[in-house]
Coordinates of C-alpha atoms in Angstrom, one line a residue:
M22 CA -5.6 36.7 75.1
S23 CA -6.2 37.0 78.8
V24 CA -9.3 38.7 79.9
T25 CA -8.4 39.3 83.6
P26 CA -9.2 43.0 84.1
S27 CA -6.7 45.4 85.6
S28 CA -7.9 48.2 88.0
P29 CA -10.9 49.9 86.4
S30 CA -9.5 53.2 87.5
R31 CA -6.5 53.0 85.2
R32 CA -6.9 55.2 82.2
V33 CA -4.8 55.2 79.0
A34 CA -4.7 57.8 76.3
M35 CA -3.8 56.6 72.8
L36 CA -2.0 59.2 70.7
T37 CA -1.4 58.2 67.1
L38 CA 1.1 59.8 64.7
G39 CA 2.0 59.1 61.1
C40 CA 0.0 57.2 58.6
A41 CA -3.4 55.4 58.5
R42 CA -1.7 52.1 59.1
N43 CA -0.6 53.3 62.5
E44 CA -4.3 54.3 63.2
V45 CA -5.3 50.6 62.7
D46 CA -2.5 49.4 64.9
S47 CA -3.6 51.9 67.7
E48 CA -7.1 50.5 67.5
E49 CA -5.8 47.0 67.9
L50 CA -3.9 48.1 71.0
A51 CA -7.0 49.9 72.3
A52 CA -9.0 46.7 71.9
R53 CA -6.4 44.7 73.9
L54 CA -6.4 47.3 76.7
D55 CA -10.2 47.6 76.7
A56 CA -10.5 43.8 77.1
E57 CA -8.2 44.0 80.2
G58 CA -10.4 46.7 81.9
W59 CA -8.6 49.8 80.9
Q60 CA -10.5 53.0 80.3
V61 CA -9.3 53.9 76.8
G62 CA -9.5 57.4 75.3
T63 CA -7.5 60.0 73.5
D64 CA -7.3 62.7 76.1
A65 CA -3.8 62.9 77.5
E66 CA -4.8 65.5 80.2
N67 CA -6.8 62.9 82.1
A68 CA -4.8 59.7 81.7
D69 CA -2.6 57.7 84.0
V70 CA -0.6 56.5 81.0
V71 CA -0.2 58.1 77.6
L72 CA 0.7 55.6 74.9
V73 CA 2.2 57.3 71.9
N74 CA 2.2 55.3 68.7
T75 CA 5.1 57.0 67.0
C76 CA 6.1 57.4 63.4
G77 CA 9.7 56.7 62.2
F78 CA 9.4 57.4 58.5
V79 CA 11.4 60.6 57.9
E80 CA 13.2 63.1 60.1
K81 CA 10.3 65.5 60.5
A82 CA 8.0 62.6 61.5
K83 CA 10.5 61.5 64.1
Q84 CA 10.8 65.0 65.5
D85 CA 7.0 65.2 65.7
S86 CA 7.0 61.9 67.6
I87 CA 9.6 63.2 70.1
D88 CA 7.8 66.5 70.6
T89 CA 4.5 64.6 71.3
L90 CA 6.3 62.4 73.8
L91 CA 7.8 65.4 75.6
A92 CA 4.4 67.2 75.6
A93 CA 2.7 64.1 77.1
H94 CA 5.3 64.0 79.8
E95 CA 4.3 67.5 80.8
T96 CA 0.8 66.2 81.8
G97 CA 2.3 64.3 84.7
A98 CA 1.1 60.9 83.3
K99 CA 3.5 58.0 82.6
V100 CA 4.6 58.1 79.0
V101 CA 5.1 55.0 76.9
A102 CA 6.5 55.1 73.4
A103 CA 5.4 52.4 70.9
G104 CA 5.1 52.3 67.1
C105 CA 7.6 52.6 64.3
M106 CA 10.1 54.9 65.8
S107 CA 10.2 52.8 69.0
E108 CA 10.6 49.6 67.0
R109 CA 13.3 51.2 64.8
Y110 CA 15.5 52.6 67.6
G111 CA 14.6 50.7 70.7
K112 CA 17.3 51.1 73.4
E113 CA 18.8 54.1 71.6
L114 CA 15.5 56.0 71.9
A115 CA 15.1 54.9 75.5
Q116 CA 18.6 56.2 76.4
S117 CA 18.1 59.5 74.7
L118 CA 14.6 60.1 76.0
P119 CA 14.4 59.5 79.7
E120 CA 11.0 61.3 79.8
A121 CA 9.5 58.1 78.4
S122 CA 8.9 55.5 81.1
A123 CA 9.1 52.7 78.6
V124 CA 10.0 52.2 74.9
L125 CA 8.1 49.2 73.5
G126 CA 8.6 47.2 70.3
F127 CA 6.0 45.3 68.2
D128 CA 6.8 42.1 70.1
D129 CA 5.3 43.8 73.2
Y130 CA 1.9 44.3 71.6
P131 CA 0.2 41.0 72.6
D132 CA 1.1 41.8 76.3
I133 CA 0.4 45.5 76.2
S134 CA -1.8 45.6 79.3
A135 CA 0.9 43.8 81.4
R136 CA 3.5 46.3 80.1
L137 CA 1.5 49.3 81.0
N138 CA 0.6 47.8 84.4
A139 CA 4.3 47.3 85.0
V140 CA 5.0 51.0 84.1
L141 CA 2.3 52.2 86.6
N142 CA 3.8 49.9 89.3
G143 CA 7.1 51.6 88.9
E144 CA 8.9 48.7 87.2
K145 CA 11.8 49.3 84.8
L146 CA 11.2 47.7 81.4
D147 CA 14.3 47.1 79.2
A148 CA 13.9 48.4 75.7
H149 CA 14.6 46.0 72.9
T150 CA 17.7 46.0 70.6
P151 CA 16.4 46.7 67.1
R152 CA 16.8 44.1 64.4
D153 CA 15.8 43.8 60.7
R154 CA 12.3 42.3 60.9
R155 CA 12.5 41.1 57.4
E156 CA 14.8 38.3 58.7
L157 CA 12.0 37.0 61.0
L158 CA 10.0 35.7 58.0
P159 CA 10.8 33.3 55.1
I160 CA 12.2 34.8 51.9
T161 CA 9.5 33.0 49.9
P162 CA 6.2 34.9 50.3
V163 CA 3.9 31.9 50.2
A164 CA 5.9 30.4 53.1
R165 CA 4.7 33.2 55.4
R166 CA 1.1 32.2 55.5
D167 CA 1.0 30.8 59.0
T168 CA 3.6 33.1 60.6
T169 CA 3.7 33.5 64.4
V170 CA 5.7 36.7 64.1
V171 CA 3.9 39.6 65.7
V172 CA 2.6 41.8 62.9
P173 CA 0.7 44.9 64.2
G174 CA -2.9 45.2 63.0
H175 CA -3.1 41.5 62.1
A176 CA -3.9 39.8 65.4
V177 CA -7.0 37.7 65.7
V178 CA -9.0 36.2 68.6
D179 CA -9.5 32.4 68.4
A180 CA -8.1 31.6 65.0
A181 CA -9.7 28.2 65.0
T182 CA -13.2 29.8 64.7
P183 CA -14.4 31.1 61.3
A184 CA -13.6 34.7 60.9
H185 CA -17.2 35.9 60.7
L186 CA -17.9 34.4 64.1
R187 CA -14.8 35.8 65.9
P188 CA -14.7 38.9 68.0
V189 CA -12.9 41.7 66.0
L190 CA -9.7 42.8 67.8
R191 CA -10.2 46.5 67.2
R192 CA -11.7 49.4 69.2
R193 CA -12.5 52.5 67.2
L194 CA -10.9 55.7 68.7
E195 CA -12.8 58.0 66.3
N196 CA -16.5 57.8 65.3
G197 CA -16.4 59.3 61.9
P198 CA -17.9 57.7 58.8
V199 CA -14.5 56.7 57.4
A200 CA -12.2 54.0 58.6
S201 CA -9.0 52.4 57.4
L202 CA -8.8 48.6 56.8
K203 CA -5.4 47.2 56.8
L204 CA -4.8 44.8 53.9
A205 CA -1.2 43.9 54.7
S206 CA 1.9 44.9 56.5
G207 CA 5.6 45.1 55.5
C208 CA 7.2 45.4 52.1
D209 CA 9.5 43.3 49.9
R210 CA 10.6 46.2 47.7
K211 CA 14.2 47.5 48.1
C212 CA 13.8 51.2 47.4
A213 CA 17.1 52.9 48.1
F214 CA 15.6 55.7 50.1
C215 CA 13.2 53.8 52.3
A216 CA 13.9 52.2 55.8
I217 CA 10.4 51.0 56.4
P218 CA 10.9 47.3 55.4
A219 CA 13.7 46.9 58.0
F220 CA 11.5 47.8 60.9
R221 CA 8.1 46.8 59.5
G222 CA 9.3 43.5 58.1
A223 CA 8.6 41.5 55.0
F224 CA 5.2 41.7 53.2
V225 CA 2.4 39.8 54.9
S226 CA -1.2 39.8 53.7
R227 CA -4.3 39.5 55.9
K228 CA -6.7 36.7 54.8
P229 CA -9.8 37.8 52.8
D230 CA -12.2 36.3 55.3
E231 CA -10.6 38.3 58.1
L232 CA -10.9 41.5 56.1
L233 CA -14.5 40.9 55.2
A234 CA -15.4 40.2 58.8
E235 CA -13.7 43.3 60.0
A236 CA -15.3 45.4 57.3
E237 CA -18.7 44.2 58.3
W238 CA -17.9 45.0 61.9
L239 CA -16.8 48.5 60.9
A240 CA -20.0 49.0 58.9
G241 CA -21.9 48.1 62.0
T242 CA -20.2 50.9 63.9
G243 CA -21.4 53.5 61.3
V244 CA -18.5 53.4 58.8
R245 CA -19.5 54.3 55.3
E246 CA -16.2 54.4 53.5
L247 CA -13.4 51.9 53.8
V248 CA -9.8 53.0 53.0
L249 CA -7.6 50.0 52.2
V250 CA -4.1 50.6 53.5
S251 CA -0.8 48.8 53.6
E252 CA 2.8 49.5 52.6
N253 CA 2.1 48.1 49.2
S254 CA -1.5 47.3 48.3
T255 CA -0.6 46.0 44.8
S256 CA 1.3 43.1 46.4
Y257 CA -1.8 41.9 48.3
G258 CA -2.4 38.2 48.0
K259 CA 1.0 37.2 46.6
D260 CA 1.9 35.4 49.8
L261 CA -1.6 33.8 49.8
G262 CA -1.0 32.3 46.4
D263 CA -3.1 34.7 44.4
P264 CA -1.6 38.0 43.2
R265 CA -5.0 39.0 41.8
L266 CA -6.7 38.8 45.1
L267 CA -7.3 42.5 45.5
E268 CA -9.2 42.6 42.2
K269 CA -11.5 39.9 43.7
L270 CA -11.8 41.5 47.1
L271 CA -12.8 44.9 46.0
P272 CA -16.4 44.0 44.8
Q273 CA -16.9 41.9 47.9
L274 CA -16.1 44.8 50.2
A275 CA -18.2 47.2 48.2
A276 CA -21.2 44.8 48.5
I277 CA -21.2 45.0 52.4
T278 CA -24.4 46.5 53.7
G279 CA -23.8 50.1 54.8
I280 CA -20.6 50.6 52.9
V281 CA -21.0 53.2 50.1
R282 CA -17.4 53.6 49.0
V283 CA -14.2 51.5 49.1
R284 CA -10.9 53.3 48.3
A285 CA -7.6 51.6 47.6
S286 CA -4.4 53.3 48.5
Y287 CA -0.6 52.8 48.4
L288 CA -0.4 51.4 44.8
Q289 CA 3.0 50.7 43.3
P290 CA 3.0 51.7 39.6
A291 CA 5.3 48.8 38.6
E292 CA 2.8 46.3 40.1
T293 CA -0.4 47.9 39.0
R294 CA -1.8 45.4 36.5
P295 CA -4.4 46.1 33.9
G296 CA -6.9 43.9 35.7
L297 CA -6.5 46.0 38.9
V298 CA -6.8 49.2 37.0
E299 CA -10.1 48.0 35.6
A300 CA -11.4 46.8 39.0
I301 CA -10.7 50.2 40.6
A302 CA -12.1 52.2 37.6
N303 CA -15.2 50.1 36.9
T304 CA -16.4 48.3 40.1
P305 CA -19.6 49.9 41.5
G306 CA -18.9 51.2 45.0
V307 CA -15.2 51.4 44.5
A308 CA -13.7 54.9 44.1
P309 CA -12.1 55.4 40.8
Y310 CA -9.0 56.8 42.6
F311 CA -5.4 55.9 41.9
D312 CA -3.0 56.6 44.7
L313 CA 0.2 55.8 42.8
S314 CA 3.7 56.0 44.4
F315 CA 5.7 57.4 41.5
Q316 CA 8.4 59.2 43.6
H317 CA 10.0 60.6 40.4
S318 CA 9.7 60.1 36.7
S319 CA 13.2 60.3 35.3
E320 CA 14.0 56.8 34.3
P321 CA 17.8 57.0 35.2
L322 CA 17.0 58.4 38.6
L323 CA 14.3 55.9 39.2
R324 CA 16.8 53.1 38.5
R325 CA 19.2 54.7 41.0
M326 CA 16.3 54.6 43.5
R327 CA 15.9 50.9 42.8
R328 CA 12.5 51.6 41.2
F329 CA 11.0 51.1 37.8
G330 CA 9.2 53.3 35.3
S331 CA 9.5 56.5 33.3
T332 CA 7.5 59.6 32.4
D333 CA 6.0 57.9 29.4
R334 CA 5.1 54.7 31.2
F335 CA 3.5 56.6 34.0
L336 CA 1.5 58.7 31.6
D337 CA 0.3 55.6 29.8
L338 CA -0.8 54.1 33.2
L339 CA -2.8 57.2 34.0
A340 CA -4.3 57.3 30.5
S341 CA -5.4 53.7 30.8
A342 CA -7.3 54.5 34.0
R343 CA -8.9 57.6 32.5
Q344 CA -9.9 55.7 29.4
L345 CA -12.0 53.4 31.7
S346 CA -13.1 56.3 34.0
P347 CA -12.6 59.7 32.5
E348 CA -13.2 61.5 35.9
A349 CA -10.8 59.2 37.8
G350 CA -8.8 60.8 40.5
A351 CA -5.0 60.4 40.9
R352 CA -2.5 61.5 43.5
S353 CA 1.2 60.7 44.1
N354 CA 4.3 61.7 46.1
F355 CA 7.7 62.8 44.7
I356 CA 11.2 63.1 46.1
V357 CA 13.4 66.1 45.0
G358 CA 17.2 66.1 45.5
F359 CA 17.9 62.3 45.6
P360 CA 21.6 61.6 45.2
G361 CA 22.7 61.9 41.6
E362 CA 19.7 64.0 40.6
T363 CA 20.6 66.3 37.7
R364 CA 18.9 69.4 36.2
A365 CA 17.8 67.1 33.4
D366 CA 16.1 64.8 35.9
V367 CA 14.2 67.7 37.4
D368 CA 13.1 68.9 33.9
E369 CA 11.8 65.4 33.2
L370 CA 9.8 65.4 36.5
I371 CA 8.4 68.8 35.5
R372 CA 7.4 67.4 32.1
F373 CA 5.6 64.5 33.8
L374 CA 3.8 66.7 36.4
S375 CA 2.7 69.2 33.7
E376 CA 1.1 66.4 31.6
A377 CA -0.2 64.0 34.4
R378 CA -3.2 66.2 35.6
L379 CA -2.8 64.8 39.2
D380 CA -5.5 65.9 41.7
A381 CA -3.1 65.9 44.7
V382 CA 0.7 65.8 45.0
G383 CA 3.1 65.5 47.9
V384 CA 6.6 66.7 47.5
F385 CA 9.5 65.8 49.8
D386 CA 13.0 67.2 49.9
Y387 CA 15.5 64.4 50.2
S388 CA 17.4 63.7 53.4
D389 CA 19.5 60.7 54.3
E390 CA 17.8 58.0 56.4
D391 CA 19.7 55.7 58.7
G392 CA 20.3 52.3 57.3
T393 CA 19.2 53.0 53.7
E394 CA 21.3 52.4 50.6
A395 CA 20.8 56.0 49.5
A396 CA 22.5 57.3 52.6
G397 CA 25.8 55.9 51.3
L398 CA 25.4 56.9 47.7
P399 CA 27.8 59.3 46.1
G400 CA 26.5 62.4 44.2
K401 CA 24.8 64.1 47.1
V402 CA 23.0 67.2 46.0
R403 CA 23.8 70.3 47.9
K404 CA 21.1 71.4 50.5
S405 CA 20.8 74.8 48.9
T406 CA 20.1 73.2 45.5
I407 CA 17.6 70.8 47.0
K408 CA 15.7 73.7 48.5
K409 CA 15.6 75.6 45.2
R410 CA 14.4 72.5 43.4
Y411 CA 11.9 71.7 46.1
D412 CA 10.5 75.3 46.0
E413 CA 10.3 75.2 42.2
V414 CA 8.4 71.9 42.1
V415 CA 6.1 72.9 45.0
A416 CA 5.1 76.1 43.2
L417 CA 4.4 74.3 40.0
V418 CA 2.4 71.6 41.8
D419 CA 0.3 74.2 43.6
E420 CA -0.6 75.7 40.3
L421 CA -1.3 72.4 38.6
V422 CA -3.6 70.9 41.2
N423 CA -5.6 74.1 41.4
Q424 CA -6.0 73.9 37.6
R425 CA -7.1 70.3 37.9
A426 CA -9.7 71.2 40.5
E427 CA -11.0 73.9 38.1
E428 CA -11.4 71.3 35.4
R429 CA -14.0 69.7 37.5
I430 CA -16.3 72.7 37.6
G431 CA -19.7 71.7 36.0
S432 CA -19.1 68.0 36.7
T433 CA -21.1 65.7 38.9
V434 CA -19.4 64.2 41.9
E435 CA -20.5 61.8 44.6
V436 CA -19.7 63.2 48.0
L437 CA -19.5 61.5 51.4
V438 CA -20.4 64.0 54.2
D439 CA -17.6 64.0 56.8
S440 CA -18.6 66.8 59.1
V441 CA -21.4 69.3 59.8
E442 CA -20.3 72.2 62.0
D443 CA -21.9 75.6 62.4
G444 CA -24.0 75.2 59.3
E445 CA -20.9 74.2 57.1
V446 CA -21.2 70.8 55.4
E447 CA -17.9 69.3 54.3
G448 CA -17.2 66.1 52.6
R449 CA -15.1 64.4 50.0
A450 CA -15.6 63.4 46.4
H451 CA -14.2 60.2 44.9
H452 CA -10.8 61.8 44.1
Q453 CA -10.3 63.1 47.6
A454 CA -8.9 60.7 50.2
P455 CA -9.2 61.6 53.9
E456 CA -6.5 63.8 55.4
V457 CA -4.1 63.8 52.4
D458 CA -6.2 65.4 49.6
G459 CA -8.7 68.3 49.3
S460 CA -12.3 68.3 50.3
T461 CA -15.7 69.4 49.0
M462 CA -17.8 72.1 50.6
L463 CA -21.5 71.6 50.0
V464 CA -23.6 74.7 49.6
A465 CA -27.3 75.4 49.2
G466 CA -28.8 75.5 45.7
D467 CA -32.1 75.1 44.0
A468 CA -32.0 71.3 44.0
G469 CA -34.1 69.1 46.2
V470 CA -31.5 68.3 48.9
D471 CA -32.0 70.1 52.2
L472 CA -28.5 71.2 53.2
A473 CA -29.6 71.7 56.8
A474 CA -30.7 68.1 57.1
L475 CA -27.4 66.5 56.0
R476 CA -25.5 64.5 58.6
P477 CA -22.0 62.9 58.6
G478 CA -22.2 59.6 56.7
D479 CA -24.8 60.9 54.1
F480 CA -23.8 60.1 50.5
V481 CA -25.0 62.6 48.0
R482 CA -24.7 63.5 44.3
A483 CA -23.6 67.1 43.7
T484 CA -22.7 69.5 41.0
V485 CA -19.4 71.3 41.2
T486 CA -19.9 75.1 41.0
G487 CA -16.5 76.4 42.1
T488 CA -13.2 75.8 43.7
E489 CA -11.1 77.2 46.5
G490 CA -7.6 76.1 45.6
V491 CA -7.6 72.4 45.5
D492 CA -11.0 72.2 47.3
L493 CA -14.3 72.0 45.5
V494 CA -17.6 73.9 46.1
A495 CA -20.7 71.9 45.1
V496 CA -24.5 72.0 45.3
P497 CA -26.1 68.7 46.4
T498 CA -28.7 67.5 43.9
E499 CA -29.7 64.0 45.1
M500 CA -29.4 61.9 48.2
I501 CA -27.8 58.6 47.1
S502 CA -27.7 56.9 50.5
A503 CA -28.6 58.5 53.9
A504 CA -26.6 57.5 57.0
A505 CA -28.5 55.2 59.3
A506 CA -29.9 56.9 62.4
R507 CA -27.7 56.1 65.5

């Protein structure tokens, strides 16, 4: 990577939409720009260029990306679109959104500084023609180990040097006690409703030594909890010749000085092996938390989705986790209204939800996505019917997750403090992932922990005394690990 700085007066604002994986990608881009002399921040009002890392997952996310690009244009800065929607649509997006000075694909990331300099210099950059990025890598996973294909969030500086001696190509854009660590990118699954593999590419794992080096670097910046992200974390290591690699990596990450909790996310039920369940449930320092992508529970409909499982199999999986860790947390997402869904399918989903005791649930109403198998399937469910089913499931879910939170009253939880504002101390227990789940409000009690002395990054033991919907209210009883003074 070149280190010739651009004009020090040039300022870029990074705006990130979508998932935690995008956040990691943005921080790689921020590091590249910082190394080239750019002033990198997140304030669009004071920037020369606003770089929007877009999301292209579903229609609402795409609309949010467009709205953000248009709002950035109103600041008077040059606006550049990057990320998933830009990769997915390329020239089509550029033609329909003249407010964007450039639309960049993933292949532009290594030269991001030069691309932004060109934009500021008034040059016209041609947007790419999208292609299926799965075709850029070998079909056999183990043949992908030494790929030269650009994979966002995977870049390294000086690959010939041992990972623990290399600079980490990442610049944090937020300073909180939690950070995502990208295990892998891409996906080899062929879910009928999902377009992600086509623009994110085939599955590629990052090497363990790179992950450990980056985790140590993150800990050095004040990070206390690592959230492991990917499109499919249960596939981690299959292209490195060891499908059990995540089970081995978890205790190594948890042992890093300063890290108090490691959280795995994006688990595929069909690939969640007993050994991985045990590692997540029983490894000290690893949150007993199961973020399982069920999507539905009716076996016939799951087959139509090109997925595997059933209500009873999924309940057995949850039971196996809770047998090892009775207080284990679990969350999932579900699609209502997939083509061919019948009333019997919905009733089966309701049976599963009623018995699963999930802590958090996301519900999506189905809509066709460009380039997916499902878009061409017969048996489309009427929009009015989808809405009724969606409203029914959401109402049930709201009731069930609130009940599940109430079940935790009287239990002891370990809470990482996220924020302290105006005397309110908010954090998360082991079953509460950042952004997507509930939180825990810490309140004063008779125990020996001084609430007023708590700071972000402190890790405390607390007794749950109440709930507010899905959120918990708890009294801290013991300091487990105080955040280092910074």
